Amino acid sequence: FVRGHGNDAAIVAVTRLAAHLPGVAEQLVVDRPAWEGTVVLPPRNASGRVFHNALTGAAGTIAGRIRAGDLLAALPVAVLEVR
């Protein structure tokens, strides 16, 4: 899910049906290998912009596709603020 306003954007990614993925036992987080080849496509104008994960505090710069395994490594949901 992506929402934009002016130059800012919010990207929300949520794990869906995680219980059916390999690497899931009694935990909320899906192991990275289960996300192999899965990516989140940010808005075209987000490349090179700074993001901040509002839930984990992680930050970085968007450089094309965002690997789901990286995005969902700490929690089964991510809320990125793109500035």
GROMACS .gro file of C-alpha atoms in nm:
model
   83
    1PHE     CA    1   0.000   0.000   0.000
    2VAL     CA    2   0.145   0.338  -0.097
    3ARG     CA    3   0.007   0.683  -0.025
    4GLY     CA    4   0.170   1.004  -0.136
    5HIS     CA    5   0.126   1.370  -0.051
    6GLY     CA    6   0.343   1.624  -0.225
    7ASN     CA    7   0.700   1.493  -0.206
    8ASP     CA    8   0.631   1.266   0.092
    9ALA     CA    9   0.499   0.908   0.084
   10ALA     CA   10   0.407   0.625   0.315
   11ILE     CA   11   0.470   0.262   0.218
   12VAL     CA   12   0.298  -0.007   0.425
   13ALA     CA   13   0.386  -0.375   0.382
   14VAL     CA   14   0.211  -0.651   0.575
   15THR     CA   15   0.270  -1.025   0.592
   16ARG     CA   16  -0.034  -1.215   0.472
   17LEU     CA   17  -0.101  -1.583   0.541
   18ALA     CA   18   0.240  -1.629   0.704
   19ALA     CA   19   0.141  -1.956   0.868
   20HIS     CA   20   0.161  -2.123   0.527
   21LEU     CA   21   0.518  -2.009   0.457
   22PRO     CA   22   0.830  -2.212   0.533
   23GLY     CA   23   1.029  -2.084   0.830
   24VAL     CA   24   0.721  -2.002   1.038
   25ALA     CA   25   0.661  -2.189   1.360
   26GLU     CA   26   0.542  -2.012   1.671
   27GLN     CA   27   0.689  -1.679   1.570
   28LEU     CA   28   0.545  -1.372   1.404
   29VAL     CA   29   0.843  -1.307   1.178
   30VAL     CA   30   0.895  -1.508   0.861
   31ASP     CA   31   1.255  -1.617   0.801
   32ARG     CA   32   1.434  -1.430   0.520
   33PRO     CA   33   1.475  -1.736   0.292
   34ALA     CA   34   1.095  -1.763   0.266
   35TRP     CA   35   1.091  -1.418   0.103
   36GLU     CA   36   1.350  -1.510  -0.163
   37GLY     CA   37   1.266  -1.321  -0.481
   38THR     CA   38   0.987  -1.117  -0.321
   39VAL     CA   39   1.023  -0.741  -0.348
   40VAL     CA   40   0.825  -0.426  -0.274
   41LEU     CA   41   0.814  -0.176  -0.558
   42PRO     CA   42   0.829   0.179  -0.423
   43PRO     CA   43   0.684   0.470  -0.620
   44ARG     CA   44   0.895   0.574  -0.918
   45ASN     CA   45   0.983   0.908  -0.763
   46ALA     CA   46   1.110   0.743  -0.440
   47SER     CA   47   1.444   0.624  -0.581
   48GLY     CA   48   1.734   0.793  -0.402
   49ARG     CA   49   1.511   0.925  -0.125
   50VAL     CA   50   1.548   0.860   0.246
   51PHE     CA   51   1.305   0.629   0.428
   52HIS     CA   52   1.241   0.572   0.799
   53ASN     CA   53   1.057   0.268   0.934
   54ALA     CA   54   0.815   0.418   1.185
   55LEU     CA   55   0.786   0.087   1.375
   56THR     CA   56   1.149  -0.025   1.405
   57GLY     CA   57   1.348   0.296   1.362
   58ALA     CA   58   1.546   0.151   1.071
   59ALA     CA   59   1.643   0.403   0.805
   60GLY     CA   60   1.809   0.403   0.467
   61THR     CA   61   1.794   0.520   0.110
   62ILE     CA   62   1.566   0.366  -0.149
   63ALA     CA   63   1.762   0.225  -0.439
   64GLY     CA   64   1.509   0.054  -0.662
   65ARG     CA   65   1.322  -0.248  -0.532
   66ILE     CA   66   1.307  -0.319  -0.159
   67ARG     CA   67   1.363  -0.684  -0.063
   68ALA     CA   68   1.073  -0.813   0.147
   69GLY     CA   69   1.312  -1.020   0.361
   70ASP     CA   70   1.491  -0.702   0.467
   71LEU     CA   71   1.175  -0.500   0.511
   72LEU     CA   72   0.997  -0.762   0.725
   73ALA     CA   73   1.296  -0.900   0.917
   74ALA     CA   74   1.200  -0.753   1.256
   75LEU     CA   75   0.818  -0.743   1.242
   76PRO     CA   76   0.548  -0.887   1.014
   77VAL     CA   77   0.454  -0.531   0.915
   78ALA     CA   78   0.651  -0.227   0.802
   79VAL     CA   79   0.549   0.138   0.779
   80LEU     CA   80   0.800   0.342   0.583
   81GLU     CA   81   0.796   0.720   0.579
   82VAL     CA   82   0.961   0.842   0.259
   83ARG     CA   83   1.090   1.199   0.253
   0.00000   0.00000   0.00000
